[in-house]
Short mmCIF file of C-alpha atoms in Angstrom, two decimals:
data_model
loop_
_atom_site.label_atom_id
_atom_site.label_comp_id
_atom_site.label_asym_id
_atom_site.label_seq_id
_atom_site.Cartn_x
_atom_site.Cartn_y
_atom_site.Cartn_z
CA UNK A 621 0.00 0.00 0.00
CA UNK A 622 2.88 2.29 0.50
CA UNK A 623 4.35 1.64 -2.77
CA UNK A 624 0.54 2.36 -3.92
CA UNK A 625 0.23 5.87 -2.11
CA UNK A 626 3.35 7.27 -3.29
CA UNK A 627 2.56 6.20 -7.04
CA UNK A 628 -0.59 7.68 -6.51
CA UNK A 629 0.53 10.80 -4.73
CA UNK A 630 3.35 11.88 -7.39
CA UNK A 631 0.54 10.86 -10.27
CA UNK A 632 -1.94 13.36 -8.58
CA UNK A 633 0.74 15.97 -8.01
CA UNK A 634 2.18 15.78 -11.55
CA UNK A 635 -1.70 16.37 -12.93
CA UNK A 636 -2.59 19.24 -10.34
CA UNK A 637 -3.69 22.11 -12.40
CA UNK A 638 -4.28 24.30 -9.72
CA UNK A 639 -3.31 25.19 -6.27
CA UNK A 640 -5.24 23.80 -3.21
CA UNK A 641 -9.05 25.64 -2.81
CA UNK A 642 -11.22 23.53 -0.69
CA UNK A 643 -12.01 24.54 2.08
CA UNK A 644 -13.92 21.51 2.91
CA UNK A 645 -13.82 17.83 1.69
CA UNK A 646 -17.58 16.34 1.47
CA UNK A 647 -17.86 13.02 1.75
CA UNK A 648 -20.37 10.19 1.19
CA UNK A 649 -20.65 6.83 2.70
CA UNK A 650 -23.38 4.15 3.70
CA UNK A 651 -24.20 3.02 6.79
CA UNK A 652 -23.16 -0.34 6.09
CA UNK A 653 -20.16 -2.90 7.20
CA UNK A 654 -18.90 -3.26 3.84
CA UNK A 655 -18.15 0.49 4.06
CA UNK A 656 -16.24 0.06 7.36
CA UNK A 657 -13.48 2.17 6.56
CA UNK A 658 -15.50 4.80 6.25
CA UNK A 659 -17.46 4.71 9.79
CA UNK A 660 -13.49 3.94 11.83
CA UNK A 661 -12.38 7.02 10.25
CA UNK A 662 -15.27 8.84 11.43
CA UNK A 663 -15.63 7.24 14.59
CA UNK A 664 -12.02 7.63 15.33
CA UNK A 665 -11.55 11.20 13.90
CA UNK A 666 -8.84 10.43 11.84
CA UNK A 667 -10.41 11.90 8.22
CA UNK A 668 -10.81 15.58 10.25
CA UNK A 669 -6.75 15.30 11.63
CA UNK A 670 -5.64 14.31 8.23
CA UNK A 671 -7.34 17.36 6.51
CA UNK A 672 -6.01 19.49 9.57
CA UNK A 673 -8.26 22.89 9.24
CA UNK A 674 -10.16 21.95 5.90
CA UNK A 675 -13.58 21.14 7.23
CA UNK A 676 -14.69 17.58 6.50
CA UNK A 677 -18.46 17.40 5.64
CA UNK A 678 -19.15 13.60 5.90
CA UNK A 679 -22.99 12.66 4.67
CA UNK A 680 -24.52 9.08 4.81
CA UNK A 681 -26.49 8.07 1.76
CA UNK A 682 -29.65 4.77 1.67
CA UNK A 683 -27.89 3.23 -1.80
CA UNK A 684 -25.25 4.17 -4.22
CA UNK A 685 -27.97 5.20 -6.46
CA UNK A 686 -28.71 8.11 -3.98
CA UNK A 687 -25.43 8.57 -3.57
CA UNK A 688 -24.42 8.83 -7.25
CA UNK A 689 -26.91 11.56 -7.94
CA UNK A 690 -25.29 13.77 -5.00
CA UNK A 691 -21.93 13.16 -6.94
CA UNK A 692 -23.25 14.20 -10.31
CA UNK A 693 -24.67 17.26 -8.34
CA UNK A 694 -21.38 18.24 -7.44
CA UNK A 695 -22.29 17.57 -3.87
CA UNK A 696 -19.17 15.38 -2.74
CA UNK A 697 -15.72 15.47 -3.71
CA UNK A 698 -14.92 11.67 -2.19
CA UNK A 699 -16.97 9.07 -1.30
CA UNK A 700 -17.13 5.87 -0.51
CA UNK A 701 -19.54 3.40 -3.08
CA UNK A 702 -19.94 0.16 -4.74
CA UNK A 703 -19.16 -0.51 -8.22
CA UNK A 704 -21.91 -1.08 -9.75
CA UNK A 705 -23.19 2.73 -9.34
CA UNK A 706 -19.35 3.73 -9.83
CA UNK A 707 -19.22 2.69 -13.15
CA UNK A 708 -22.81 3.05 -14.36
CA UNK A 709 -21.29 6.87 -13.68
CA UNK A 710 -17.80 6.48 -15.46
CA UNK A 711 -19.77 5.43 -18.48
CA UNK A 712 -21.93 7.86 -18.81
CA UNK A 713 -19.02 10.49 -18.26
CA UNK A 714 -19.20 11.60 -15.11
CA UNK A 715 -15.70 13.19 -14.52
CA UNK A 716 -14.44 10.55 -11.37
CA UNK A 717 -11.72 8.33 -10.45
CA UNK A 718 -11.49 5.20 -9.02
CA UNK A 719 -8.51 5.97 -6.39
CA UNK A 720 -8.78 2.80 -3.87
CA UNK A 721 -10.26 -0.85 -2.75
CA UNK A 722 -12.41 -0.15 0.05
CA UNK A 723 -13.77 -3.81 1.20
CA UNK A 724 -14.41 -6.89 -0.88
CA UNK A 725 -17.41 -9.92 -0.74
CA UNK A 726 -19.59 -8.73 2.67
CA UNK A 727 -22.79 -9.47 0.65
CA UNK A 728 -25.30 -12.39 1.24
CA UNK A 729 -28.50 -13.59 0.38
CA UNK A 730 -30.93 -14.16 2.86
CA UNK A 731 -34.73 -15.62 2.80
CA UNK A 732 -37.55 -14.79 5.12
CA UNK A 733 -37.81 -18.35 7.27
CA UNK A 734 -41.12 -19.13 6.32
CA UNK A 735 -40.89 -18.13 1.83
CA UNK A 736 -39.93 -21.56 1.48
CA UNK A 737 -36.73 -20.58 -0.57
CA UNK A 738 -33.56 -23.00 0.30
CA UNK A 739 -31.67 -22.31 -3.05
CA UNK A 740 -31.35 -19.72 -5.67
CA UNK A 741 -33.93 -21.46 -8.21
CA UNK A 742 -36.53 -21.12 -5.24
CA UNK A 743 -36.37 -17.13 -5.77
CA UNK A 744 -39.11 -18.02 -8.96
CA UNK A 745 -42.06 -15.86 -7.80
CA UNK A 746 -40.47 -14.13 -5.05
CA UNK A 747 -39.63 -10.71 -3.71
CA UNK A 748 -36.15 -10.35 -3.49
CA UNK A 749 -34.85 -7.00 -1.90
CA UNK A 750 -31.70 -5.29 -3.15
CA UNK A 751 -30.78 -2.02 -1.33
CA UNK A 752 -31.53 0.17 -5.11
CA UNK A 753 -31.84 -0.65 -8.39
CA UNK A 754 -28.38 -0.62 -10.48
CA UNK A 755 -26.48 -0.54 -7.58
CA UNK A 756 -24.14 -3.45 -6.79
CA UNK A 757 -25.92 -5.93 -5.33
CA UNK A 758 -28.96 -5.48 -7.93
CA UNK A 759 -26.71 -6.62 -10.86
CA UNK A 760 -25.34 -9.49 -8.28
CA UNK A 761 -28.75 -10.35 -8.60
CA UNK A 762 -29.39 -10.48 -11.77
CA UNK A 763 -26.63 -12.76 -12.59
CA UNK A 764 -27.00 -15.22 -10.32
CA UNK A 765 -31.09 -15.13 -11.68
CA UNK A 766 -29.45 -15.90 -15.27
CA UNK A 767 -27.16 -18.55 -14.42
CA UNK A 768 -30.48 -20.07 -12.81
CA UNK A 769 -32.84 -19.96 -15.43
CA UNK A 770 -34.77 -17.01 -14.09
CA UNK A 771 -35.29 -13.51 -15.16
CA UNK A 772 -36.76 -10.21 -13.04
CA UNK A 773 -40.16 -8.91 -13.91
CA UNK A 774 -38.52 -5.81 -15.64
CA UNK A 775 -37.05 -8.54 -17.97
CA UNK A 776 -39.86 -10.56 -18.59
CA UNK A 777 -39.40 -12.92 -15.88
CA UNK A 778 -41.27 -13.65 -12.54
CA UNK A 779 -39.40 -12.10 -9.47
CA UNK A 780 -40.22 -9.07 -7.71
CA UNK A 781 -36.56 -7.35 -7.70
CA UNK A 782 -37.45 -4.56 -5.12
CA UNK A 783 -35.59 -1.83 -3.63
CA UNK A 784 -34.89 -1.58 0.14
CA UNK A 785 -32.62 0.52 2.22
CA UNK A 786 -30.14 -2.91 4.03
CA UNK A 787 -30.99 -0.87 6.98
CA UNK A 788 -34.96 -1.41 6.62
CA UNK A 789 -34.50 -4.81 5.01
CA UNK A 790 -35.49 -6.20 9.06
CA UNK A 791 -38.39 -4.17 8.79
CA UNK A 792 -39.37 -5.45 5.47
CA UNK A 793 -39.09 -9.06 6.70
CA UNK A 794 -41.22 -8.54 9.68
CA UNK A 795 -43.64 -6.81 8.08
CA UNK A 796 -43.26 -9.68 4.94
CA UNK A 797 -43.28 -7.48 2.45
CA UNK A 798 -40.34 -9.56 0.68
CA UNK A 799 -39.51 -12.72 0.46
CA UNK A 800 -35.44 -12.64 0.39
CA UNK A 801 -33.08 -10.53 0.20
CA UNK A 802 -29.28 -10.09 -1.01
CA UNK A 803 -27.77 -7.70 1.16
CA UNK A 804 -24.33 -6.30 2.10
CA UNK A 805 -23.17 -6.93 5.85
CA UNK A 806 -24.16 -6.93 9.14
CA UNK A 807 -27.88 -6.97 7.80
CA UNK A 808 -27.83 -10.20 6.38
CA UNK A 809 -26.27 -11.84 9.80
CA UNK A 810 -28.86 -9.53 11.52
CA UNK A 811 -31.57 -11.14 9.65
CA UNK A 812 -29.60 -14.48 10.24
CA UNK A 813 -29.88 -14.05 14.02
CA UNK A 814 -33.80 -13.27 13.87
CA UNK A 815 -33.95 -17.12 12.41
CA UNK A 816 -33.78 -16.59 8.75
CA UNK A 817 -31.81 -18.71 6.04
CA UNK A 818 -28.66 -17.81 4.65
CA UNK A 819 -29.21 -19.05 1.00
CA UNK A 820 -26.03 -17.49 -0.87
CA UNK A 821 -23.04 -16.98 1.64
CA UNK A 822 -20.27 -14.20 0.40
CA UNK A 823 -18.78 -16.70 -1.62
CA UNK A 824 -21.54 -18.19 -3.75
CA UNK A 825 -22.93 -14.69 -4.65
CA UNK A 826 -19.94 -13.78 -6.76
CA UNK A 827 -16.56 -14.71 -8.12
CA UNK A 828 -15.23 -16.90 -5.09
CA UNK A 829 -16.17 -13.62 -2.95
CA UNK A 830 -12.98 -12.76 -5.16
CA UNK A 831 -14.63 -9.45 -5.89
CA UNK A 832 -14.64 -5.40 -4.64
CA UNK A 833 -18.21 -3.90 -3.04
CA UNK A 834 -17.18 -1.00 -1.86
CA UNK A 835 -14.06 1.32 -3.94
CA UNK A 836 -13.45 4.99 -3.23
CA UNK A 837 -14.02 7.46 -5.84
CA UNK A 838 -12.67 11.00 -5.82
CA UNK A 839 -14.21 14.15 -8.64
CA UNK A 840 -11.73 14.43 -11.10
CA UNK A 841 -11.64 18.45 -10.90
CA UNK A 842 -11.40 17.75 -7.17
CA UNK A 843 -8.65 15.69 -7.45
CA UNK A 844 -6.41 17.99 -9.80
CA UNK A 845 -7.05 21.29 -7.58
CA UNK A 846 -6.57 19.94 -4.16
CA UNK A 847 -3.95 16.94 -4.53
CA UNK A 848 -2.44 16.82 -0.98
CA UNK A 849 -6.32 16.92 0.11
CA UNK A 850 -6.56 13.70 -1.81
CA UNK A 851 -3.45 12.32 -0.40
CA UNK A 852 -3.91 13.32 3.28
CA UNK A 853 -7.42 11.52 2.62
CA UNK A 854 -6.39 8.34 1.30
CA UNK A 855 -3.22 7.89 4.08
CA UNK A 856 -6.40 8.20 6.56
CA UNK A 857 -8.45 5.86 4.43
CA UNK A 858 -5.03 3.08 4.40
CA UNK A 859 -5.10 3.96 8.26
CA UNK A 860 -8.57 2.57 8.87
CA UNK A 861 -8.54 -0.16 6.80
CA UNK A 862 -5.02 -1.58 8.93
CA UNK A 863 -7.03 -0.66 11.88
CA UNK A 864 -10.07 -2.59 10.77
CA UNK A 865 -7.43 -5.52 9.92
CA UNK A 866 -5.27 -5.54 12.65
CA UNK A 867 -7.58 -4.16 15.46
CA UNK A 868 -10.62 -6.32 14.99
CA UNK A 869 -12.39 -6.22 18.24
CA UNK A 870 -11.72 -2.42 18.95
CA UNK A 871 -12.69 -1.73 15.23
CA UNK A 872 -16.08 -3.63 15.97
CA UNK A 873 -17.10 -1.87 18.57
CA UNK A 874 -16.33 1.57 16.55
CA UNK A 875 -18.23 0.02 13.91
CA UNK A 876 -21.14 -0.71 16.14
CA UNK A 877 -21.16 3.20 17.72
CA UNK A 878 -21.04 4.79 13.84
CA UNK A 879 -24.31 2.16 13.31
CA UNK A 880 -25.86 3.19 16.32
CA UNK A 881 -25.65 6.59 15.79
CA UNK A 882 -26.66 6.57 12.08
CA UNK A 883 -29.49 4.07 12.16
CA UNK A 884 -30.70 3.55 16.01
CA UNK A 885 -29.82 0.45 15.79
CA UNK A 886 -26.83 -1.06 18.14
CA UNK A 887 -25.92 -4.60 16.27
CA UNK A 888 -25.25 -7.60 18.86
CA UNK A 889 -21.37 -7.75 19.21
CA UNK A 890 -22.13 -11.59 17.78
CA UNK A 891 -24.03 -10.30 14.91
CA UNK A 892 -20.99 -8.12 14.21
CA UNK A 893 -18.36 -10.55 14.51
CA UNK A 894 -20.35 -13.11 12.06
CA UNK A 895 -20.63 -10.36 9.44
CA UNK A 896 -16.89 -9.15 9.69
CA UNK A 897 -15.45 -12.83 8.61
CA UNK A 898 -17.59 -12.01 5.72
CA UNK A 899 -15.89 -9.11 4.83
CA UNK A 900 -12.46 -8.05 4.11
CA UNK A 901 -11.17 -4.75 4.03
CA UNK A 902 -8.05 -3.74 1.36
CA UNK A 903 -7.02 -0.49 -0.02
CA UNK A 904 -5.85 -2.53 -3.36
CA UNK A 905 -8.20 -2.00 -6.22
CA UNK A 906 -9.13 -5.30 -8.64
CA UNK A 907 -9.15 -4.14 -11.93
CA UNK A 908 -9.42 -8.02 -13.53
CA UNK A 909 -12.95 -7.47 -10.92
CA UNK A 910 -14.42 -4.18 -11.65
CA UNK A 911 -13.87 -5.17 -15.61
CA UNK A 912 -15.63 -8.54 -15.31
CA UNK A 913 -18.53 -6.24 -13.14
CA UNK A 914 -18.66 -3.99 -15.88
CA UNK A 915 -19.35 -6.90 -18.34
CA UNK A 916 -21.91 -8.03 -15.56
CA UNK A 917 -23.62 -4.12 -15.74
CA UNK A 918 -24.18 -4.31 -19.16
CA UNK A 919 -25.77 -7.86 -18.95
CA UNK A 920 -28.00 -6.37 -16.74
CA UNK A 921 -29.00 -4.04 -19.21
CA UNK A 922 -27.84 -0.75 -17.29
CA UNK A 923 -25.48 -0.21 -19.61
CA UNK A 924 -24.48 -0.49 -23.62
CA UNK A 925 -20.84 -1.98 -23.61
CA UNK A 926 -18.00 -2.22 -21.03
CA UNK A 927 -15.65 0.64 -20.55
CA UNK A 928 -12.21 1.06 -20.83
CA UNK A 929 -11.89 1.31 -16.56
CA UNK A 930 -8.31 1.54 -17.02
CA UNK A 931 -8.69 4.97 -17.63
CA UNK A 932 -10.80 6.03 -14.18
CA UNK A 933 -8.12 3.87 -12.29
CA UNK A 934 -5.18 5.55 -10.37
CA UNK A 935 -2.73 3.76 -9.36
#
C-alpha cells in the first residue's frame, strides 16, 4: 500500500492544475459494514486530523444510487460506493476516479424463514430486496437469476426485484413485504440471528467472494485542484482499513457506535463478529474485478458496452 500511495501521490501531483481551494472535503458513505473504513475514520476522527483545518463534511447516503446523484450534483468530492453505481457513472461520463479498494465480498443472500426458498432457483415468484436498483448488489442479482434460469419482472421474468434501504431490510421481513433478500453486511447476519436462512453466503454470490463492493471514488476536478487533500485523505483511508485488519475487536465496537448513531440500531457484538469474517477490508483495487462487473452491468441491461476502466483507475 505504500508503494501504492506514493505512485498515486506523485501521479496526482504531476496532474494538479491548480493550487489547493477547498475549504472543505464532502464526503459520502453508507451506513453499512462493507463500508467500514468509512465509519473507523469517522468514529475515530482520523479523516478531520488528516485534513487538519479543511472542514470535512461527511454525509450518509440509503444506496449508491442516492449517492451517485449527489456526486453528479457536485455535492461530494470523495466518497465511498460500490461498483456497480461507480461505473454506471464512469460510463456515462461523469468526470471521477477510481482511487482505492475499500472492502471486498460482505454481501449475502438471505430468505424470510417461512418463503420456502432454500436455493437460488426457489427465488421463482419471489420478492427479493436489493438495497436500489443498479447498484451493486442489484446486478449481483441479476446474474445469479441468469445462471439459474430465471429472469426479473422488468425482464420478462417472474421475481419481484425490489428496492430496500439494508438498513430497513429487518423491517421489510417482519412486516413480509419480501420474500429474500441479497444484502451487504451486518444486515444479512442480523436477519440471520432473527432465524432466517442464509441461501447465498459471500462466496456463492460472486466470483469466489474474489470481488470489490465498496471502492473509493474522488471528482476528477477535485482531485487535480486539491492533490495533498486527496493524499492526506487516502493515508487516513489506508489507516482505517489496517485498523479494521489488525484491530478487529476495537474496530467492531467503533463500527457498532457509527451504526448506532446513524441508524438507532446497536448490532449484537455476535451479529458483528459473524458479518466481519464475511468481509475483508483492502485499499488494493481489482481491476481483472471491476472489468468482469462492468461486463456483468451491461448484462443487466444498465449499460451499452463495457468501458475502458483503465482509464478512471489511479494507481
Amino acid at each position: 500500500m505504500t508503494r501504492t500511495l506514493s505512485l498515486l501521490t506523485a501521479t496526482l501531483l504531476a496532474t494538479a492544475a491548480h493550487a489547493q481551494t477547498a475549504t472543505s472535503v464532502r464526503l459520502g458513505y453508507f451506513p453499512n459494514l462493507t463500508h467500514a473504513p468509512a465509519l473507523i475514520g469517522l468514529e475515530r476522527g482520523t479523516f478531520q486530523k488528516a485534513l487538519g483545518n479543511v472542514k470535512l463534511d461527511a454525509r450518509s447516503f440509503v444506496s449508491g444510487t442516492t449517492l451517485m446523484e449527489a456526486f453528479a450534483a457536485g455535492q461530494l468530492d470523495i466518497a465511498y460506493v460500490g461498483p456497480g453505481p461507480a461505473i454506471n457513472a464512469a460510463t456515462r461520463g461523469m468526470p471521477l476516479q477510481f482511487i482505492a479498494g475499500a472492502s471486498e465480498a460482505g454481501a449475502v443472500l438471505v430468505a424470510r424463514r417461512d418463503s420456502g426458498i432454500k436455493t437460488y432457483k426457489d427465488l421463482a415468484g419471489k420478492r427479493v430486496a436489493v438495497p436500489s436498483l443498479g447498484n451493486t448488489q442489484d446486478i449481483s442479482l441479476r446474474h445469479i437469476l441468469k445462471e439459474q434460469g430465471l429472469k426479473a419482472q422488468t425482464d420478462g421474468g417472474n421475481v419481484n426485484v425490489t428496492p430496500v434501504p439494508p438498513a430497513d431490510v429487518l423491517a421489510a421481513f417482519a412486516a413480509n413485504r419480501v420474500d429474500a433478500a441479497l444484502v451487504p453486511e451486518p444486515w444479512g447476519a442480523a436477519l440471520e440471528a432473527q432465524g432466517h436462512g442464509l441461501v447465498g453466503n459471500e462466496k456463492t454470490v460472486w466470483r469466489g467472494g474474489q470481488y470489490p463492493s465498496t471502492i473509493l471514488i474522488v471528482n476528477t476536478k477535485f482531485a487535480q485542484a486539491n492533490p495533498a487533500l486527496v493524499t492526506a485523505f487516502l493515508k487516513a483511508h489506508a489507516d482505517a482499513v489496517a485498523f479494521l485488519n489488525q484491530k478487529p475487536a476495537a474496530a467492531q465496537a467503533a463500527v457498532n457506535n457509527q451504526l448506532e448513531k446513524l441508524t438507532g440500531q446497536k448490532l449484537d457484538p455476535r451479529v458483528l463478529q459473524r458479518a466481519f469474517t464475511r468481509t475483508r477490508f483492502t485499499t488494493n483495487l481489482d481491476l481483472g474485478a471491476l472489468n468482469e462487473y462492468a461486463a456483468l452491468n451491461v448484462e443487466a441491461g444498465y449499460a451499452r458496452s463495457v468501458p475502458d476502466l483503465k482509464a478512471f483507475v489511479k494507481k
